[in-house]
Short mmCIF file of C-alpha atoms in Angstrom, two decimals:
data_model
loop_
_atom_site.label_atom_id
_atom_site.label_comp_id
_atom_site.label_asym_id
_atom_site.label_seq_id
_atom_site.Cartn_x
_atom_site.Cartn_y
_atom_site.Cartn_z
CA MET A 570 -0.16 0.16 -0.18
CA LYS A 571 2.72 2.04 0.82
CA ASN A 572 4.69 2.26 -2.21
CA ILE A 573 1.74 2.78 -4.14
CA PHE A 574 0.49 5.34 -2.31
CA THR A 575 4.23 7.25 -3.08
CA TYR A 576 4.29 6.98 -6.33
CA SER A 577 0.26 7.78 -7.17
CA SER A 578 1.81 10.62 -5.25
CA ALA A 579 4.60 11.55 -7.02
CA LEU A 580 2.63 11.14 -10.76
CA VAL A 581 -0.19 13.41 -8.97
CA LEU A 582 2.28 16.12 -8.04
CA GLY A 583 4.89 16.41 -10.82
CA LEU A 584 1.54 17.49 -12.95
CA ALA A 585 0.79 19.51 -10.51
CA LEU A 586 3.91 21.22 -11.08
CA VAL A 587 3.97 20.74 -14.52
CA ALA A 588 0.17 22.58 -13.94
CA THR A 589 0.92 25.32 -12.52
CA PRO A 590 0.54 28.83 -13.65
CA ASP A 591 3.27 30.54 -15.22
CA ALA A 592 3.57 34.29 -16.95
CA ASP A 593 1.49 33.01 -19.96
CA ALA A 594 -1.10 31.98 -17.97
CA GLN A 595 -1.75 35.22 -16.37
CA GLN A 596 -3.55 35.53 -19.26
CA PHE A 597 -6.87 33.50 -18.09
CA SER A 598 -8.67 37.23 -17.32
CA LYS A 599 -10.92 36.83 -14.02
CA ARG A 600 -13.85 37.44 -16.82
CA LYS A 601 -13.14 33.70 -18.16
CA GLN A 602 -13.58 32.19 -14.62
CA TYR A 603 -16.37 30.08 -14.04
CA ASN A 604 -18.25 27.98 -11.45
CA SER A 605 -20.20 25.25 -11.73
CA ILE A 606 -21.91 22.42 -9.40
CA GLY A 607 -22.11 19.13 -9.59
CA PHE A 608 -24.36 16.11 -8.58
CA SER A 609 -22.70 13.24 -7.98
CA LEU A 610 -23.57 8.69 -8.37
CA ASN A 611 -20.84 6.56 -5.80
CA ALA A 612 -20.07 3.01 -6.15
CA MET A 613 -18.37 2.48 -2.08
CA ASN A 614 -16.28 0.16 -1.77
CA TYR A 615 -12.88 -0.63 0.68
CA PHE A 616 -9.41 -1.95 1.00
CA GLY A 617 -8.70 -3.72 4.45
CA ASP A 618 -8.78 -6.60 7.12
CA VAL A 619 -12.48 -7.87 5.66
CA THR A 620 -10.85 -8.59 1.36
CA PRO A 621 -10.55 -11.54 -0.66
CA VAL A 622 -6.72 -10.46 -0.10
CA THR A 623 -6.28 -7.84 2.38
CA ASN A 624 -3.54 -5.55 -0.42
CA PHE A 625 -4.66 -2.27 -2.19
CA THR A 626 -6.00 -3.92 -4.96
CA SER A 627 -7.82 -6.36 -3.50
CA LEU A 628 -11.61 -5.73 -3.47
CA ARG A 629 -14.90 -7.49 -3.56
CA LEU A 630 -17.77 -6.29 -6.36
CA GLY A 631 -20.47 -7.96 -4.01
CA ALA A 632 -19.43 -5.83 -1.17
CA THR A 633 -19.40 -2.92 -3.86
CA ARG A 634 -22.66 -0.06 -2.27
CA VAL A 635 -24.37 3.37 -3.37
CA GLY A 636 -23.12 6.53 -2.13
CA ALA A 637 -24.10 10.12 -3.19
CA GLY A 638 -22.47 13.74 -3.38
CA VAL A 639 -22.99 17.48 -4.74
CA SER A 640 -19.71 19.72 -5.39
CA ILE A 641 -18.75 22.52 -6.46
CA THR A 642 -16.10 23.70 -8.47
CA ARG A 643 -14.04 27.39 -9.02
CA ARG A 644 -11.87 27.64 -12.51
CA PHE A 645 -9.50 29.52 -10.89
CA TYR A 646 -6.09 29.19 -15.76
CA PRO A 647 -5.94 27.55 -17.86
CA ARG A 648 -5.53 23.73 -16.47
CA LEU A 649 -7.08 23.92 -13.23
CA SER A 650 -9.36 23.86 -11.36
CA GLY A 651 -10.00 24.10 -7.27
CA ARG A 652 -13.58 21.86 -6.01
CA PHE A 653 -15.30 21.97 -2.65
CA GLY A 654 -17.31 18.53 -1.83
CA LEU A 655 -19.42 16.77 0.26
CA SER A 656 -20.57 13.19 0.06
CA TYR A 657 -21.83 9.76 1.63
CA GLY A 658 -21.84 6.57 0.46
CA ARG A 659 -21.41 3.00 2.73
CA ILE A 660 -18.57 0.36 2.40
CA SER A 661 -18.73 -2.99 3.42
CA GLY A 662 -17.33 -6.17 4.40
CA ASP A 663 -17.89 -9.50 5.35
CA ASP A 664 -15.43 -12.44 5.99
CA SER A 665 -18.02 -15.33 4.99
CA GLN A 666 -18.04 -13.95 1.38
CA ALA A 667 -14.57 -12.88 0.70
CA ALA A 668 -12.64 -15.75 2.26
CA ASN A 669 -12.29 -18.45 1.38
CA SER A 670 -12.82 -22.03 4.53
CA GLU A 671 -10.40 -24.03 2.20
CA ASP A 672 -7.79 -21.85 1.35
CA PRO A 673 -4.28 -22.15 4.37
CA ASP A 674 -4.12 -18.67 3.56
CA ALA A 675 -8.24 -17.56 3.48
CA ARG A 676 -8.63 -19.99 7.07
CA PHE A 677 -7.32 -17.58 9.26
CA ARG A 678 -9.95 -15.03 8.40
CA TYR A 679 -13.25 -17.57 7.30
CA ASN A 680 -13.01 -17.74 10.80
CA ARG A 681 -12.80 -14.42 12.01
CA ASN A 682 -16.01 -14.46 10.83
CA MET A 683 -16.75 -10.58 10.56
CA THR A 684 -19.51 -8.74 8.68
CA PHE A 685 -19.51 -5.27 8.72
CA ARG A 686 -21.08 -1.88 7.05
CA ASN A 687 -19.83 2.01 7.62
CA ASP A 688 -22.09 4.69 6.43
CA ILE A 689 -19.58 7.43 5.84
CA PHE A 690 -19.57 11.74 5.72
CA GLU A 691 -17.20 12.95 3.56
CA ALA A 692 -16.05 16.65 3.38
CA SER A 693 -13.00 17.09 0.76
CA ALA A 694 -10.65 20.21 -2.01
CA VAL A 695 -8.77 19.01 -4.23
CA ALA A 696 -6.86 20.78 -6.98
CA VAL A 697 -8.09 19.60 -10.31
CA ILE A 698 -5.81 19.69 -12.88
CA ASP A 699 -6.37 19.13 -17.40
CA LEU A 700 -4.15 17.32 -19.30
CA ILE A 701 -5.94 19.71 -21.80
CA GLU A 702 -5.48 22.98 -20.76
CA ASN A 703 -7.98 25.97 -21.58
CA ARG A 704 -7.33 29.63 -22.81
CA ASN A 705 -10.61 30.57 -24.08
CA ASN A 706 -13.81 31.20 -21.58
CA TYR A 707 -16.30 28.14 -21.01
CA LEU A 708 -17.91 28.19 -24.42
CA LYS A 709 -15.42 27.14 -25.75
CA ARG A 710 -13.86 24.38 -24.23
CA PRO A 711 -13.03 21.58 -25.01
CA ASP A 712 -15.41 18.28 -25.72
CA PHE A 713 -13.08 15.16 -23.73
CA VAL A 714 -11.41 16.78 -21.53
CA PRO A 715 -8.72 14.17 -18.65
CA TYR A 716 -7.36 14.74 -15.51
CA VAL A 717 -6.31 14.31 -11.86
CA PHE A 718 -6.60 15.58 -9.09
CA VAL A 719 -5.57 15.70 -5.62
CA GLY A 720 -6.16 17.01 -2.10
CA VAL A 721 -7.16 16.66 1.00
CA ALA A 722 -9.93 15.56 2.94
CA GLY A 723 -11.88 15.28 5.98
CA PHE A 724 -14.65 12.51 6.85
CA TYR A 725 -17.28 11.05 9.76
CA HIS A 726 -18.05 7.10 10.02
CA ASN A 727 -19.41 4.44 12.00
CA PRO A 728 -18.87 0.69 11.95
CA LYS A 729 -21.83 -1.21 12.45
CA GLY A 730 -21.82 -5.08 12.61
CA LEU A 731 -23.81 -7.82 11.82
CA VAL A 732 -25.66 -10.21 14.77
CA GLY A 733 -25.70 -13.27 14.21
CA LYS A 734 -26.84 -16.97 15.94
CA ASN A 735 -25.25 -16.76 19.69
CA SER A 736 -26.76 -17.29 23.51
CA LEU A 737 -25.77 -13.82 24.81
CA GLY A 738 -29.20 -11.97 24.41
CA LEU A 739 -28.63 -10.30 21.44
CA SER A 740 -30.68 -9.30 17.60
CA GLU A 741 -29.54 -11.94 15.24
CA GLY A 742 -29.81 -9.95 12.02
CA SER A 743 -29.00 -6.12 13.40
CA TYR A 744 -26.26 -3.63 13.25
CA VAL A 745 -24.43 -2.91 16.51
CA PRO A 746 -21.89 -0.41 16.39
CA LEU A 747 -18.49 -1.12 17.28
CA ALA A 748 -16.69 2.07 17.52
CA ASP A 749 -17.62 2.43 21.68
CA LEU A 750 -17.26 -1.58 22.90
CA ARG A 751 -13.35 -0.97 21.76
CA THR A 752 -13.15 -4.82 20.92
CA GLU A 753 -9.56 -5.80 20.94
CA GLY A 754 -9.01 -4.50 24.72
CA GLN A 755 -7.85 -1.03 23.49
CA ASP A 756 -7.51 1.94 26.46
CA LYS A 757 -9.95 3.83 24.59
CA ALA A 758 -11.93 4.37 21.24
CA TYR A 759 -10.40 5.31 18.32
CA GLY A 760 -12.14 7.99 16.13
CA GLN A 761 -14.89 8.02 13.93
CA THR A 762 -13.77 11.71 12.95
CA GLN A 763 -10.49 11.11 10.63
CA VAL A 764 -8.09 12.62 7.64
CA SER A 765 -8.10 10.83 4.30
CA ILE A 766 -5.78 12.83 1.60
CA PRO A 767 -8.41 11.49 -1.99
CA PHE A 768 -6.40 11.49 -5.52
CA GLY A 769 -7.17 10.12 -8.57
CA GLY A 770 -8.45 11.22 -12.29
CA GLY A 771 -11.10 10.91 -14.68
CA ILE A 772 -12.59 11.92 -17.54
CA ARG A 773 -14.76 15.22 -18.85
CA TYR A 774 -17.60 15.56 -21.68
CA ARG A 775 -18.27 18.13 -22.88
CA ILE A 776 -22.91 17.95 -23.74
CA ASN A 777 -24.08 20.71 -24.42
CA ARG A 778 -23.50 25.26 -23.69
CA ASN A 779 -23.70 24.11 -19.57
CA PHE A 780 -23.35 20.50 -18.58
CA ASP A 781 -20.65 18.11 -18.70
CA ALA A 782 -20.53 14.55 -17.14
CA SER A 783 -17.87 13.04 -15.54
CA LEU A 784 -16.35 9.48 -14.14
CA GLU A 785 -14.23 9.47 -11.87
CA ILE A 786 -12.70 6.94 -9.61
CA GLY A 787 -10.49 7.92 -6.84
CA TRP A 788 -8.73 6.34 -3.87
CA ARG A 789 -8.56 8.09 -0.11
CA LYS A 790 -5.40 7.49 1.67
CA THR A 791 -6.70 7.21 5.74
CA PHE A 792 -4.66 7.18 8.00
CA THR A 793 -6.98 4.74 10.73
CA ASP A 794 -7.45 1.23 10.70
CA TYR A 795 -9.82 0.76 11.89
CA LEU A 796 -12.63 1.22 9.20
CA ASP A 797 -13.91 -1.72 9.84
CA ASP A 798 -13.66 -2.23 13.03
CA VAL A 799 -10.21 -4.52 13.15
CA GLY A 800 -6.86 -3.91 12.93
CA GLY A 801 -4.91 -4.85 16.27
CA LYS A 802 -4.87 -8.86 18.89
CA TYR A 803 -7.53 -10.71 20.31
CA ALA A 804 -8.67 -8.70 23.44
CA ASP A 805 -8.15 -9.81 26.85
CA PRO A 806 -12.10 -11.41 28.01
CA SER A 807 -12.28 -9.24 31.20
CA LYS A 808 -12.03 -6.39 29.29
CA LEU A 809 -15.08 -7.48 27.60
CA SER A 810 -18.12 -7.08 30.18
CA THR A 811 -20.79 -6.08 27.59
CA PRO A 812 -22.63 -9.16 25.56
CA SER A 813 -21.97 -7.03 22.17
CA GLN A 814 -18.23 -6.77 23.59
CA GLN A 815 -18.04 -10.93 24.06
CA TYR A 816 -19.67 -10.90 21.00
CA PHE A 817 -17.94 -9.34 18.68
CA GLY A 818 -15.11 -9.01 21.02
CA ARG A 819 -14.47 -13.71 21.02
CA ASP A 820 -17.49 -15.78 20.85
CA ILE A 821 -18.70 -14.24 17.08
CA THR A 822 -15.56 -16.75 15.23
CA ARG A 823 -16.48 -19.52 13.94
CA SER A 824 -13.81 -21.60 16.23
CA ILE A 825 -16.77 -20.07 19.22
CA SER A 826 -20.69 -19.94 17.83
CA GLN A 827 -19.99 -22.81 15.47
CA PRO A 828 -17.96 -25.71 15.87
CA ASP A 829 -20.88 -28.18 14.92
CA ASN A 830 -20.97 -26.47 11.51
CA ASN A 831 -18.81 -28.71 10.08
CA PHE A 832 -15.85 -27.04 11.44
CA ASN A 833 -13.25 -28.47 13.75
CA PRO A 834 -11.98 -25.97 16.53
CA THR A 835 -9.02 -27.61 16.70
CA LYS A 836 -8.23 -26.30 13.37
CA PHE A 837 -6.98 -23.25 15.41
CA PRO A 838 -6.50 -24.11 18.55
CA GLY A 839 -5.97 -21.31 21.19
CA PHE A 840 -7.16 -18.05 18.14
CA THR A 841 -9.15 -15.60 20.47
CA ASN A 842 -6.03 -15.24 22.70
CA PRO A 843 -5.05 -11.80 23.91
CA VAL A 844 -1.80 -12.65 21.91
CA SER A 845 -2.91 -13.76 18.87
CA GLN A 846 -3.63 -11.31 15.73
CA ARG A 847 -7.18 -10.11 14.72
CA GLY A 848 -5.96 -8.11 11.57
CA ASP A 849 -3.44 -8.12 9.41
CA SER A 850 0.15 -7.79 10.68
CA GLY A 851 1.06 -6.18 7.30
CA ASN A 852 -1.56 -3.74 6.92
CA LYS A 853 -1.78 -0.47 8.78
CA THR A 854 -4.47 1.85 7.92
CA ASP A 855 -8.25 0.81 5.24
CA TRP A 856 -8.83 2.42 2.71
CA TYR A 857 -11.87 3.39 0.57
CA ILE A 858 -12.93 4.41 -2.75
CA VAL A 859 -15.47 5.66 -4.80
CA THR A 860 -16.18 5.60 -8.21
CA GLY A 861 -18.68 7.78 -10.05
CA VAL A 862 -20.46 10.25 -12.91
CA THR A 863 -21.41 13.60 -12.46
CA LEU A 864 -23.19 15.65 -13.96
CA ASN A 865 -21.94 19.52 -13.75
CA TYR A 866 -23.91 22.60 -14.67
CA ILE A 867 -21.76 25.99 -15.59
CA LEU A 868 -22.79 28.72 -14.12
CA THR A 869 -22.85 31.43 -16.19
CA PRO A 870 -20.99 33.75 -15.56
CA ARG A 871 -21.65 37.50 -15.38
CA ILE A 872 -19.74 39.12 -17.56
CA LYS A 873 -19.33 43.18 -16.26
CA ASN A 874 -19.81 46.13 -19.84
CA PRO A 875 -16.98 48.78 -18.92
CA LYS A 876 -18.24 51.56 -18.19
CA PHE A 877 -18.22 55.04 -20.34
CA ARG A 878 -17.71 58.66 -19.60
#
């Protein structure tokens, strides 16, 4: 993950330097600047511990969820725009679907048996760099424009776990908020408000005078390993006092919850011991990806006529 993020960031930042306004770009007067508002329909996926393979390239299409967003964009220079956006979406993961019980490399995750969903609310500010410049006004903009973007975002997330069969009195089929449970015995709950670095690219198509459509894919590099509530080691049972803590911190595992379902618990002796790894030891942070289609409406600039005396 670290290498992919480093290379991608270097590419985007390099393009940004190429697109940095110079003396020639000063000819792009304020009369040619304009604003647009956008409405997006998104598909969201996640990379983390509850995926088929715990690395950046792994995702399960069956876990894709729909989201939406709004944005406002200001064109400042022939290649450079600034965009502020608000979006909502959901990510999800399911060990029983993502991990193969017969695969020696996946049986660990299958036995962990975690199923979660996480609603994410995001506010972002990014620089959008067009790879084809437009020195004219919005009326003479190119029909097709590929672009890249990079910026910063803040997001609020709320992971919830799915309750299965249990003897703890929890309602089967319900979703329980996990952040405050400290399922891995943390001293304090992990933060639900986080920062991420969005980057990616897309292509924009001119529909008519005032409308553009774009297809975009963007990665979010986060700084938390708990989008899925899985990140460290199993907790000491003495720290799991409530039924919800006991279930999601330990009893959800198949070695305990389903020993008679053609699953031999002796395959995983000591699986939930406090020293045992619950999450992937090599995956330090989770990511999410947003793929979206956006319809942009260009707000016709007001042209001030010169005053004559």
